[in-house]
Tab-separated table of C-alpha atoms in Angstrom:
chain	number	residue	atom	x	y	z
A	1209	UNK	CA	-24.478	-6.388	-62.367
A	1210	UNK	CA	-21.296	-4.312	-61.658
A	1211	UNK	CA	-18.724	-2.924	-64.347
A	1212	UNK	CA	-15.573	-2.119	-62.980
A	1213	UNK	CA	-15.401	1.079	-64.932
A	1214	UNK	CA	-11.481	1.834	-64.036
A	1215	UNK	CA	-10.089	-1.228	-64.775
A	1216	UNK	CA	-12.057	-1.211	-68.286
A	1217	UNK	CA	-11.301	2.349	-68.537
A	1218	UNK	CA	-14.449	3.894	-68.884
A	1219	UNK	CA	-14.438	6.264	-66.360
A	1220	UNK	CA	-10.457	7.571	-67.392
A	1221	UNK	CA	-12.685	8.442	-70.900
A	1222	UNK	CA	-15.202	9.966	-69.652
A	1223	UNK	CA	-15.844	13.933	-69.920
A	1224	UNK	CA	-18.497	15.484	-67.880
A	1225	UNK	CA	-19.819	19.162	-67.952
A	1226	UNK	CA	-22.081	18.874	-64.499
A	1227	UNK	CA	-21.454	17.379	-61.272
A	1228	UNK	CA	-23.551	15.738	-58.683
A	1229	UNK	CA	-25.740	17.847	-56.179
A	1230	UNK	CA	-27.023	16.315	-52.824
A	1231	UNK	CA	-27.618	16.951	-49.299
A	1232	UNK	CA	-26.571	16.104	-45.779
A	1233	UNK	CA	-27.699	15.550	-42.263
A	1234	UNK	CA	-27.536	18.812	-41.814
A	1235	UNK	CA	-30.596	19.533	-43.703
A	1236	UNK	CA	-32.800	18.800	-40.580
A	1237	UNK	CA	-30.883	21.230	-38.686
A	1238	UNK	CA	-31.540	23.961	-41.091
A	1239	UNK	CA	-35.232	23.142	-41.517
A	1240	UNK	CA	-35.148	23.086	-37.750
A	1241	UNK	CA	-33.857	26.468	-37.648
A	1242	UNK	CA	-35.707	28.008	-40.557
A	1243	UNK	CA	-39.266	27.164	-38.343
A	1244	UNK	CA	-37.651	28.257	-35.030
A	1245	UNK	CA	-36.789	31.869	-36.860
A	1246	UNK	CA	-40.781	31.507	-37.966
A	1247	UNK	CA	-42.651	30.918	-35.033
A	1248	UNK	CA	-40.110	32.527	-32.645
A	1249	UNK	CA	-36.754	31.931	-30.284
A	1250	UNK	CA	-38.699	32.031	-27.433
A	1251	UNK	CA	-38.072	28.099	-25.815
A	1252	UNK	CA	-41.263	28.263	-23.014
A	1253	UNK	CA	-42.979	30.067	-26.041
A	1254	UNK	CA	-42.119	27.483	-28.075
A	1255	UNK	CA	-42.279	24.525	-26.294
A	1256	UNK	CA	-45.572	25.053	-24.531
A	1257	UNK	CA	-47.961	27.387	-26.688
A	1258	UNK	CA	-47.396	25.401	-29.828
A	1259	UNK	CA	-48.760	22.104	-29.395
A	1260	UNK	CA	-49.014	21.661	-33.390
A	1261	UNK	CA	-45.255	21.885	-34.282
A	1262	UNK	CA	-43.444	18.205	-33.528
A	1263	UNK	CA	-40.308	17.814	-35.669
A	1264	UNK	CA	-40.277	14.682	-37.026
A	1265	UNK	CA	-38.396	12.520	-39.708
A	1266	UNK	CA	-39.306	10.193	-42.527
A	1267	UNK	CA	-37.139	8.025	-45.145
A	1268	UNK	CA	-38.329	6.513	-47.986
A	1269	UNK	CA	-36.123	4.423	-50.746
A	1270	UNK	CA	-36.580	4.175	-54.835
A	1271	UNK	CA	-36.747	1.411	-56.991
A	1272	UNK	CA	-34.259	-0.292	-58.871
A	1273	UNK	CA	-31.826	2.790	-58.685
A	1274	UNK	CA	-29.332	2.946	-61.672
A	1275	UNK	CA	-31.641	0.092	-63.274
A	1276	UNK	CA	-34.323	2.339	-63.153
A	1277	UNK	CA	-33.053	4.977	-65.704
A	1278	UNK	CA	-32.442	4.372	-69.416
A	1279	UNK	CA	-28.753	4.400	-70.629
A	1280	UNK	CA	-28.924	6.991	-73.470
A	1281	UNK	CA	-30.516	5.652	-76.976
A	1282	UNK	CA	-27.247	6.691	-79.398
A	1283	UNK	CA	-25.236	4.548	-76.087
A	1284	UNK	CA	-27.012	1.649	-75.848
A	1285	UNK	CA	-24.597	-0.073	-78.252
A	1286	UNK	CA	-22.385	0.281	-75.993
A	1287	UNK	CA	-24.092	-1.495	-73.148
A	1288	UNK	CA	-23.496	-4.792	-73.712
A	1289	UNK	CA	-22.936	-8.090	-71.234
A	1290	UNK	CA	-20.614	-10.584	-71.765
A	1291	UNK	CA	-21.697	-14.136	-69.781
A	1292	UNK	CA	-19.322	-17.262	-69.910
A	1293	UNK	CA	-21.468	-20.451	-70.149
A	1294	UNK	CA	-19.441	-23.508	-69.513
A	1295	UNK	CA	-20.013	-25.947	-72.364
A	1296	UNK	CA	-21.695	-23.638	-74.577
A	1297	UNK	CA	-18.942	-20.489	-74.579
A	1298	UNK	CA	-19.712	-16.773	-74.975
A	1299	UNK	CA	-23.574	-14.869	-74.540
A	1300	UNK	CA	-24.105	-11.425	-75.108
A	1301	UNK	CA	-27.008	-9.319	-74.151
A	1302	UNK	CA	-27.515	-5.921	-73.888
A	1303	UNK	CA	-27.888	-4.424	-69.996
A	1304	UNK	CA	-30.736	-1.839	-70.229
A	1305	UNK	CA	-30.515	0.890	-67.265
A	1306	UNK	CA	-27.457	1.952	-65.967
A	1307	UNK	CA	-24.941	0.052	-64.640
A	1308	UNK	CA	-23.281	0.136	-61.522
A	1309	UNK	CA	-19.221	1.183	-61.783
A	1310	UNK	CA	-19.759	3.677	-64.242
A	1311	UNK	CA	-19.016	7.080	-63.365
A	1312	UNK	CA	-21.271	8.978	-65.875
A	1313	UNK	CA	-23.928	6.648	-64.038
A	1314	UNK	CA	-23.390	8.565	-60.625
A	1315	UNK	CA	-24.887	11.961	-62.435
A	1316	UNK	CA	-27.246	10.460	-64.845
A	1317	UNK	CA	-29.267	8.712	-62.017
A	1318	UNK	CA	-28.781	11.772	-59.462
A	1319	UNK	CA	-30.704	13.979	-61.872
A	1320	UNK	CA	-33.786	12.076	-61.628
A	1321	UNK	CA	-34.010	11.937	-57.545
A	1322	UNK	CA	-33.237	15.840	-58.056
A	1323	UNK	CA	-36.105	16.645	-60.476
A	1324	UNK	CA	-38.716	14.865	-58.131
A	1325	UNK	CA	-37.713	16.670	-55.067
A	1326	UNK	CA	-38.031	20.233	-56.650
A	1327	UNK	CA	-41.742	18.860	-57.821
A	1328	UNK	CA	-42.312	18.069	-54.427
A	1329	UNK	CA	-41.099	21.251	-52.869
A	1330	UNK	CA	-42.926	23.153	-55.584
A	1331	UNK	CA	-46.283	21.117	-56.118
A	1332	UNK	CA	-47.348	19.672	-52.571
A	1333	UNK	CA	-45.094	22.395	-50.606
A	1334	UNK	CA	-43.466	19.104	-48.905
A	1335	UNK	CA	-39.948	19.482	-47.168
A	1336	UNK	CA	-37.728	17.007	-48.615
A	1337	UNK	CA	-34.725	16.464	-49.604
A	1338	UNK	CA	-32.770	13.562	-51.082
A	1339	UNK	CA	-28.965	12.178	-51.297
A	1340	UNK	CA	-29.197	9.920	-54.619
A	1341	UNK	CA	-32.049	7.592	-54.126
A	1342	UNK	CA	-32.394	7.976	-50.237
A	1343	UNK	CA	-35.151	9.914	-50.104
A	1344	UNK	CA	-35.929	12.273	-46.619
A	1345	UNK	CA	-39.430	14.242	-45.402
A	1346	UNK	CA	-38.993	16.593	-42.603
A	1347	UNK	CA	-42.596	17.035	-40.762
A	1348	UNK	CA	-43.057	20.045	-38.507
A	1349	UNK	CA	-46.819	19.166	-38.271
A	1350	UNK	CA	-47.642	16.430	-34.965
A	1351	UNK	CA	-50.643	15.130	-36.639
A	1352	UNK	CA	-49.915	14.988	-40.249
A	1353	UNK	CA	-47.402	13.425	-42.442
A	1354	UNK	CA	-47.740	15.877	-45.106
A	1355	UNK	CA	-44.496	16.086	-46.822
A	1356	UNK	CA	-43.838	12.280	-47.122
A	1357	UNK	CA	-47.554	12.310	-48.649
A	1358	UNK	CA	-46.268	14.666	-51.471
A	1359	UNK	CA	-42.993	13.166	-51.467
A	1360	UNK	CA	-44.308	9.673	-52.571
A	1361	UNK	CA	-47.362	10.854	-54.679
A	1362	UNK	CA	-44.304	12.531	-56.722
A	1363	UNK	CA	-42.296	9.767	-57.702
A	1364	UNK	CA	-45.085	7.360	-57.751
A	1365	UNK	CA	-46.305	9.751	-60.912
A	1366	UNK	CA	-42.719	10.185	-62.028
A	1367	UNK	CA	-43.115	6.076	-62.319
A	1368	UNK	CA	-40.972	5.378	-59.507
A	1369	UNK	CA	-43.111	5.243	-56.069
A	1370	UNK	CA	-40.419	4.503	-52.977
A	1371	UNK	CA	-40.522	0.989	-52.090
A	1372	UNK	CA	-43.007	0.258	-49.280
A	1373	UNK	CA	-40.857	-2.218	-47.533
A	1374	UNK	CA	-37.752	0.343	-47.134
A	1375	UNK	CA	-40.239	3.575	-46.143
A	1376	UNK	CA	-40.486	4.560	-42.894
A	1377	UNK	CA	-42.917	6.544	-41.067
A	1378	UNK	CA	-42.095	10.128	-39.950
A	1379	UNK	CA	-40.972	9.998	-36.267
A	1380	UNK	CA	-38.738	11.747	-33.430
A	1381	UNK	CA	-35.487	9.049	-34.281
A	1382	UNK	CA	-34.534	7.996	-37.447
A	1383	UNK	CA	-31.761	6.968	-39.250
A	1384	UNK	CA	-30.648	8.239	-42.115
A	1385	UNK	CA	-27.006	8.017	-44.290
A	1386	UNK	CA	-25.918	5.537	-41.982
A	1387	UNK	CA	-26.464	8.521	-38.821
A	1388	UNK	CA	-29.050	8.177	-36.046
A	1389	UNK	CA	-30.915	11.491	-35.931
A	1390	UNK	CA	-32.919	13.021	-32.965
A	1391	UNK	CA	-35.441	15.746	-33.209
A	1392	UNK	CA	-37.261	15.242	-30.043
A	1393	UNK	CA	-35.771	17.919	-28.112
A	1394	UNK	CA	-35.801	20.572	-31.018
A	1395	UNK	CA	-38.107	23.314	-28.843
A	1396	UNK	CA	-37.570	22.265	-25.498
A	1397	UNK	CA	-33.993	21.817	-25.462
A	1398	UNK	CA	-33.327	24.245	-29.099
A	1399	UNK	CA	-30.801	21.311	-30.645
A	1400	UNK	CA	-31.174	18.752	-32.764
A	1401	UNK	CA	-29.015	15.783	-32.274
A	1402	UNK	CA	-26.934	13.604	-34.775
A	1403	UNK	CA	-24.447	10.773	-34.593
A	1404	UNK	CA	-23.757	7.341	-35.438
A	1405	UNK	CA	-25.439	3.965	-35.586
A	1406	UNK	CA	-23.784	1.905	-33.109
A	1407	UNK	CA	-22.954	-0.445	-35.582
A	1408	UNK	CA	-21.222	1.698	-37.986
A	1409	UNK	CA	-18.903	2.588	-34.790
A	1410	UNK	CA	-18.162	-0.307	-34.212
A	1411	UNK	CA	-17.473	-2.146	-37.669
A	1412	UNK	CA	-14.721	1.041	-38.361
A	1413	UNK	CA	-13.393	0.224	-34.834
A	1414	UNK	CA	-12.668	-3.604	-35.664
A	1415	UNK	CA	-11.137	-2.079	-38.906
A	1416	UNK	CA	-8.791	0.047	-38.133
A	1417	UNK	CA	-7.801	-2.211	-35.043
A	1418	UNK	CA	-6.889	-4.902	-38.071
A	1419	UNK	CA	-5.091	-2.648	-39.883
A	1420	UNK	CA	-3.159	-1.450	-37.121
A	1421	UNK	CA	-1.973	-4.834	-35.993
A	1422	UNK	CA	-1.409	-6.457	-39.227
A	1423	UNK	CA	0.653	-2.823	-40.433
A	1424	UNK	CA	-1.159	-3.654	-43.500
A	1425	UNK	CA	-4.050	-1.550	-45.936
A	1426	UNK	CA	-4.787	-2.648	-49.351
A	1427	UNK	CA	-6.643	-0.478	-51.584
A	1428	UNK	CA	-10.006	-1.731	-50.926
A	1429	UNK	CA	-9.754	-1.601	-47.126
A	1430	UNK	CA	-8.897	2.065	-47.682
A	1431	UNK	CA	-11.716	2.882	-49.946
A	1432	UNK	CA	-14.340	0.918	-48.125
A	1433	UNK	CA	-13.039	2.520	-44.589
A	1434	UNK	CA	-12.837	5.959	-46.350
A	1435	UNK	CA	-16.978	5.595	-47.456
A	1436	UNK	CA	-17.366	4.661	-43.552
A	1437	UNK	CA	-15.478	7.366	-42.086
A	1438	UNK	CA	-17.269	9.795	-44.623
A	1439	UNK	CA	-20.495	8.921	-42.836
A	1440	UNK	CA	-19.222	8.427	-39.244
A	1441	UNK	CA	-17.908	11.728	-38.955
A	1442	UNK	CA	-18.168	14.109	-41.683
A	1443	UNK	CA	-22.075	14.174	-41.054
A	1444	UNK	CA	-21.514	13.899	-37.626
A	1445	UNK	CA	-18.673	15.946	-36.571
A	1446	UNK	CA	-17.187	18.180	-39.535
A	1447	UNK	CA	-13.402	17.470	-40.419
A	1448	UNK	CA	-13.063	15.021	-38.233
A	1449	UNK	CA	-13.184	12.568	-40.717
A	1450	UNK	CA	-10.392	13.986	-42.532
A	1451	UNK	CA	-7.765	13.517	-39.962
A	1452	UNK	CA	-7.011	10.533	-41.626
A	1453	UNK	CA	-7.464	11.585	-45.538
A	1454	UNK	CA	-4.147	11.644	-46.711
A	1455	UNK	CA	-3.084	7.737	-45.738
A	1456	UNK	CA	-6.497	6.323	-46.892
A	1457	UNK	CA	-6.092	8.674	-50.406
A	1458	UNK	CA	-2.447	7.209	-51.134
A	1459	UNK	CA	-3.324	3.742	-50.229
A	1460	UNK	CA	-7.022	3.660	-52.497
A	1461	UNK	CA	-5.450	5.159	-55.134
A	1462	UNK	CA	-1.981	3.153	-55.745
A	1463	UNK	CA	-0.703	-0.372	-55.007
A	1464	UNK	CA	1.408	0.464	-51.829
A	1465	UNK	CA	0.229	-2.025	-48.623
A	1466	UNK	CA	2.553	-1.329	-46.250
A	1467	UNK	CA	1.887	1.815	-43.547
A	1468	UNK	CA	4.809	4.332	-43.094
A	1469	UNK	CA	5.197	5.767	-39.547
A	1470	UNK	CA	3.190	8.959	-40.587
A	1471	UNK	CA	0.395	7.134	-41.783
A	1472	UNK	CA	0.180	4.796	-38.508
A	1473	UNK	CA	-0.080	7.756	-36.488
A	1474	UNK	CA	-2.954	8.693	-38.415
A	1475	UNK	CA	-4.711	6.179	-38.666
A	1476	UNK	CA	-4.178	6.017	-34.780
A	1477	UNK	CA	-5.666	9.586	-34.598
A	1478	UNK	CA	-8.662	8.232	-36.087
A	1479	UNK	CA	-8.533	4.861	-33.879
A	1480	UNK	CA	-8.724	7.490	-30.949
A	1481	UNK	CA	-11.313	9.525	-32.707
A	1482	UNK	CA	-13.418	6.643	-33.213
A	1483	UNK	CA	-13.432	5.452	-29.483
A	1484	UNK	CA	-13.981	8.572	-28.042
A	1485	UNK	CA	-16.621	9.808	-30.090
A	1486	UNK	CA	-19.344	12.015	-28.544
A	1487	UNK	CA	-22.987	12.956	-30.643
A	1488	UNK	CA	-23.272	16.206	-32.051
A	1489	UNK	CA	-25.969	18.623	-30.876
A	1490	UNK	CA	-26.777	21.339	-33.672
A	1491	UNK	CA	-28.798	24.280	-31.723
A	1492	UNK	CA	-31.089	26.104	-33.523
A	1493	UNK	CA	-32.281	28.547	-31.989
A	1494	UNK	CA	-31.838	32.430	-32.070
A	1495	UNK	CA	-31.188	32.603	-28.772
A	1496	UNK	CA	-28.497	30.346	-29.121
A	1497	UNK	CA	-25.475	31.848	-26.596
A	1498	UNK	CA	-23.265	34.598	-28.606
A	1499	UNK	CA	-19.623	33.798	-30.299
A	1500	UNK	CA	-16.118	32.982	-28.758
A	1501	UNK	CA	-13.715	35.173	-30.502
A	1502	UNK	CA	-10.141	33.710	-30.634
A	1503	UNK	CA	-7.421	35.172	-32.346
A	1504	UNK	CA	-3.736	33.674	-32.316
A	1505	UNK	CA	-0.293	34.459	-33.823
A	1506	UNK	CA	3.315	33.175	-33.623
A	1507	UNK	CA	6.546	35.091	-34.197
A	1508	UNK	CA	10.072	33.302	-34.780
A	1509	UNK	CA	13.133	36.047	-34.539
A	1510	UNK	CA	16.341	35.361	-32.918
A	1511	UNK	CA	15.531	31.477	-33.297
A	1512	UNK	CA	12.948	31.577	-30.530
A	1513	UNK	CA	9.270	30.748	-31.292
A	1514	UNK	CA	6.701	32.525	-29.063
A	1515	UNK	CA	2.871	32.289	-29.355
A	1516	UNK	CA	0.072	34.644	-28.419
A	1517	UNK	CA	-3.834	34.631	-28.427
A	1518	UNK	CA	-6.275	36.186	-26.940
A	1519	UNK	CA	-10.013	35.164	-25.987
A	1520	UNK	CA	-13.117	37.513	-26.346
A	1521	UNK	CA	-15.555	35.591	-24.463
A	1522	UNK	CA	-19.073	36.495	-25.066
A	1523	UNK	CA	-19.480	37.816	-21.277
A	1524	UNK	CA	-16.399	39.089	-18.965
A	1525	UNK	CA	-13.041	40.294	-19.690
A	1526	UNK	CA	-11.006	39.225	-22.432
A	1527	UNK	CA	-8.301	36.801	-21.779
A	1528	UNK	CA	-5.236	36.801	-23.441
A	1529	UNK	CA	-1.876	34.645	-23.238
A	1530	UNK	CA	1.845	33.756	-24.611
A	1531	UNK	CA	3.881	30.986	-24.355
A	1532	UNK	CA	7.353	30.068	-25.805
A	1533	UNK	CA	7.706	26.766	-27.752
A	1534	UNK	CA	10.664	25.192	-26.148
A	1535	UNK	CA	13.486	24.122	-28.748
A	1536	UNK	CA	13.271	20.351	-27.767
A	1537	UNK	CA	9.878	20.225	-29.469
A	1538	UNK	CA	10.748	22.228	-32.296
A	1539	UNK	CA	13.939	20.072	-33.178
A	1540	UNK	CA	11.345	17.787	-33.409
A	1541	UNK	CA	9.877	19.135	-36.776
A	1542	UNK	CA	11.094	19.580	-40.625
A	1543	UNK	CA	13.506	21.668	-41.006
A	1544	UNK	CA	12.553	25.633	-42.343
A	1545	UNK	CA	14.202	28.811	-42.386
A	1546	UNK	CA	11.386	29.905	-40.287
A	1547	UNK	CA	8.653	27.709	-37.902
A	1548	UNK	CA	6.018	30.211	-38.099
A	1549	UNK	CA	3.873	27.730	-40.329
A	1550	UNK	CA	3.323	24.624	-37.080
A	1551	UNK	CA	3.959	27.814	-35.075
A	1552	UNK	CA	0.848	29.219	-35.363
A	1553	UNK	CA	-0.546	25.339	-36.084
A	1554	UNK	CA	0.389	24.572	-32.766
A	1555	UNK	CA	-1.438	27.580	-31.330
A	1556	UNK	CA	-4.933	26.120	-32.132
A	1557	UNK	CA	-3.678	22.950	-29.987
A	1558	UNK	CA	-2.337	24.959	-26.647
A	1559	UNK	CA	-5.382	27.142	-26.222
A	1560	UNK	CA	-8.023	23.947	-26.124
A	1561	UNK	CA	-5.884	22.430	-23.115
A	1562	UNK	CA	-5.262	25.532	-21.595
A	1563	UNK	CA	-8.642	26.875	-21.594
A	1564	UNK	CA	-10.755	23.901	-21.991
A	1565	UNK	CA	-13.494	25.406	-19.900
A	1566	UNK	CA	-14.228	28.335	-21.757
A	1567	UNK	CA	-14.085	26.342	-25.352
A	1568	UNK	CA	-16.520	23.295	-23.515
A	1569	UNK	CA	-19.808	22.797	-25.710
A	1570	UNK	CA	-19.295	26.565	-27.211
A	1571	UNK	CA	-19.393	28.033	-30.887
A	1572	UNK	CA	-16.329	29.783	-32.017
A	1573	UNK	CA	-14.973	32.041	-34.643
A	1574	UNK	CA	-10.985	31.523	-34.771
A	1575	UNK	CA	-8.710	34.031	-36.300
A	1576	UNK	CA	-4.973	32.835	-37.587
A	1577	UNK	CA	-2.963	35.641	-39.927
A	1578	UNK	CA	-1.262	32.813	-41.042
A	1579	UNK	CA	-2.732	31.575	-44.086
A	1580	UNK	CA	-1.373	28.476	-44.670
A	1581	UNK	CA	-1.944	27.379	-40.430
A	1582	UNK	CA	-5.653	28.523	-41.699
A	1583	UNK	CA	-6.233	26.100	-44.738
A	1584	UNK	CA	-4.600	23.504	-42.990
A	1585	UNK	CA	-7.084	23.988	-40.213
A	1586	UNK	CA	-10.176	24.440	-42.152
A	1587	UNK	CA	-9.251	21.220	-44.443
A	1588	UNK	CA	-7.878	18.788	-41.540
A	1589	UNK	CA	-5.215	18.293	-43.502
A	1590	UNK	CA	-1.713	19.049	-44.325
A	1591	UNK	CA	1.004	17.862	-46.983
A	1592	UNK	CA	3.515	18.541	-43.744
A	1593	UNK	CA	3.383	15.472	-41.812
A	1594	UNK	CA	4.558	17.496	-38.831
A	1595	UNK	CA	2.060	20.177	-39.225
A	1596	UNK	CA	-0.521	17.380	-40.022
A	1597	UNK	CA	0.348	15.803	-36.350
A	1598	UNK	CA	-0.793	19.191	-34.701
A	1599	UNK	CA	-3.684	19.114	-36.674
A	1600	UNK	CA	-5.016	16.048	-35.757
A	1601	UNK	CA	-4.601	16.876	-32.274
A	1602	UNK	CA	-6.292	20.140	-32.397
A	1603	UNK	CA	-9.390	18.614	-34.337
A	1604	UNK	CA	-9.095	15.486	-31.414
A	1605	UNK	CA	-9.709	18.271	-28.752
A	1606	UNK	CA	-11.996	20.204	-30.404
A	1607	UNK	CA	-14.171	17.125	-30.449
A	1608	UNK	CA	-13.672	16.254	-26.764
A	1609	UNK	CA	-14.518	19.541	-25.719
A	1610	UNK	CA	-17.394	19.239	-28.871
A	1611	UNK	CA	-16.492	23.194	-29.163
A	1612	UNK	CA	-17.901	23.954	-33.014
A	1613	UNK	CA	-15.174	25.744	-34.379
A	1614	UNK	CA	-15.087	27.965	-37.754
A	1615	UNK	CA	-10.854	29.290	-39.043
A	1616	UNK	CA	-10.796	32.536	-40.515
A	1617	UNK	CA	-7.552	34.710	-41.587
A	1618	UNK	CA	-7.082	37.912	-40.953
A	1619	UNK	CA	-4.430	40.305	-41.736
A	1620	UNK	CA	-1.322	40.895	-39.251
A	1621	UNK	CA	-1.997	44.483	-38.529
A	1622	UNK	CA	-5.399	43.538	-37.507
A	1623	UNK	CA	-4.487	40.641	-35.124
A	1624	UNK	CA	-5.160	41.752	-31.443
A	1625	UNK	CA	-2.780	38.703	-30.498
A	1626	UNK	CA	0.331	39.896	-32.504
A	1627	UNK	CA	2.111	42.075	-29.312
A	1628	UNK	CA	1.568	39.095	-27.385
A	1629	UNK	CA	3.264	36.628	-29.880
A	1630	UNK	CA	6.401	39.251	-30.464
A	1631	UNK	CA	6.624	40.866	-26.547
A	1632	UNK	CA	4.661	38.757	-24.732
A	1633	UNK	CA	3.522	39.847	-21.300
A	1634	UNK	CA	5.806	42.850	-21.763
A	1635	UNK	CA	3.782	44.445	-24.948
A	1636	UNK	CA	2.812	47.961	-24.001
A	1637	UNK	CA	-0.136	48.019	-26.182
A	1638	UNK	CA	-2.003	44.564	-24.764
A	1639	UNK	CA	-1.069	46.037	-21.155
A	1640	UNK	CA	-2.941	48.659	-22.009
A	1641	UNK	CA	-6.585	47.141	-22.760
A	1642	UNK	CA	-6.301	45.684	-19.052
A	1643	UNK	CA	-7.142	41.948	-20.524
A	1644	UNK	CA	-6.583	38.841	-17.760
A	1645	UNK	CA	-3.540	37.640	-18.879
């Protein structure tokens, strides 16, 4: 039984005081870590003196989901089925439990999945998590399956034991929110792996190469590929998954079918995204290798745009460098008074293709003085479809290069980069620090 809340307008009159609260994937990764802090960072240490610790992973389901929970007594009223019965007319019957399509349903139920898990946690010491009524048990244990044991006696006297036919045993490779996790290789290798099932690839694929040919996207193609990409990448590979976010938004939430130029090229962003996708390896160890320090800037006087940046590597000599943006690929963007906005956008796309080798497979901390270049960065997303463009292409390399990145502003006078971006290789103060350049 489903209500279509919006169209009856249930959910548009609904008021809420609390919101939802789940996890992710990455709740492995920081159990993961959390033990590797415990018993040490030492990988031979690790790998070969503890023959105990084997991470492993275990998923169980609940019954019934929003059927399981009461609707509220002073509400149930309200809950009432209509059924057409040809040659008889009109039923009614009230529809105990919740019912799909409401929004108030969403945090009713969550609240209940919620409550078990901090019993668990508290009560059998289990390490568990849930997202709604996919229920997860992290083992660190190689013998014992300890916190799927107090995971299940939980619910099952909360009135609700998981269902036996969707529970699986803890082991090296599960899935789990549509993602294939890997723990295998969590001491001897200090990552934990995550990315898609092969058949969530390729169903989003075959989508988005229909929608692309036909020029077409109604407004349940977009919400249904939106929930997809939502797994495929935002638990896989950050924003990602957002490069996208502003076509799928406008076309699941209005009547428009037809694609606009801006929105085929980025839904063709994705298309690439999707193709080339790579699995994401979370380390978590303490010994994991030190920070990439990047800071960039952009400066637009006399009509010319220059960019600077420099790169603190975690061993060697810093590298720095400045380019000017030649006016054929400005013209190219909306008109401003000033470019310094996909100026300093732009930078975060140079410096991957430039120095692709120093970025490969590394962690790094990014620092733009440009605040709006930041958010737009950080969020994968843009009102400025020109800006957007760039940052699409930025997010495409960082993935390639699968370089985890982290934006950051920081003020102007701070910003090592901002000689090079105004003087370039002719700034007395960077010549002075004897960087490459």
């Amino acid at each position: 039984m489903i209500d279509n809340g919006r169209r009856t307008q249930h959910n548009s009159h609904t008021s809420m005081s609390e919101t939802i609260f789940t996890v992710g994937i990455d709740f492995v990764a920081a159990v993961a870590a959390s033990i590797a802090r415990r018993v040490g960072s030492d990988q031979a240490a690790c790998g070969a003196e503890i023959p105990w610790l084997r991470l492993r992973i275990g998923t169980d389901d609940l019954p019934d989901a929003y059927r399981g929970l009461p609707v509220l007594p002073e509400h149930q009223r309200f809950s009432v089925v209509a059924i057409f019965v040809p040659n008889t007319g009109w039923r009614f019957t009230l529809l105990w439990g919740l019912a799909f399509g409401l929004e108030s349903a969403v945090v009713a139920f969550n609240r209940f999945p919620q409550l078990g898990i901090a019993i668990s946690r508290r009560c059998t010491l289990a390490l568990t998590a849930a997202y709604f009524d996919d229920e997860l048990a992290v083992e660190a244990l190689a013998d014992a399956d300890v916190s799927q044991a107090g995971l299940r006696l939980t619910f099952k006297l909360m009135g609700a034991p998981p269902q036996p036919e969707k529970g699986f045993v803890p082991a090296a490779n599960r899935h789990y929110l549509g993602t294939s996790l890997h723990t295998g290789d969590f001491m001897s290798l200090g990552f934990v792996r995550v990315q898609p099932k092969h058949s969530t690839l390729a169903k989003v694929d075959a989508k988005l190469e229909s929608i692309l040919t036909e020029g077409i996207l109604n407004r349940d193609d977009a919400g249904k590929l939106r929930g997809d990409i939502n797994w495929l990448f935002t638990m896989c590979m950050g924003h990602l998954g957002k490069i996208a976010g502003p076509a799928l938004t406008h076309h699941q939430h209005n009547d428009v079918t037809s694609l606009t130029p801006v929105e085929r090229l980025q839904l063709q962003a994705l298309h690439v995204a999707v193709r080339d996708f790579r699995p994401r390896d979370i380390p978590v160890l303490q010994d994991s290798e030190p920070l990439i320090r990047i800071y960039s800037d952009a400066s637009f006087e006399s009509d010319v745009l220059r960019l600077g940046w420099v790169i603190f590597p975690s061993h060697g000599r810093p590298l720095g460098g400045t380019t000017v943006v030649p006016h054929s690929v400005i013209q190219t963007w909306q008109q401003r008074q000033q470019q310094i906005y996909p100026g300093e956008t732009l930078a975060a796309v140079i410096v991957p293709i430039l120095e692709a080798a120093s970025l490969l497979s590394k962690s790094v901390i990014w620092f733009i003085d440009n605040e709006a270049a930041a958010a737009a960065l950080i969020r994968a997303s843009t009102s400025e479809p020109d800006v957007l463009t760039l940052v699409q292409q930025a997010h495409l390399q960082f993935s390639r290069l699968q370089t985890r990145i982290w934006f950051e502003w920081i003020d102007t006078e701070s910003n090592p980069a901002d000689g090079l971006s105004r003087d370039g290789t002719n700034d007395e103060w960077t010549l002075s620090q004897h960087w490459l350049i």
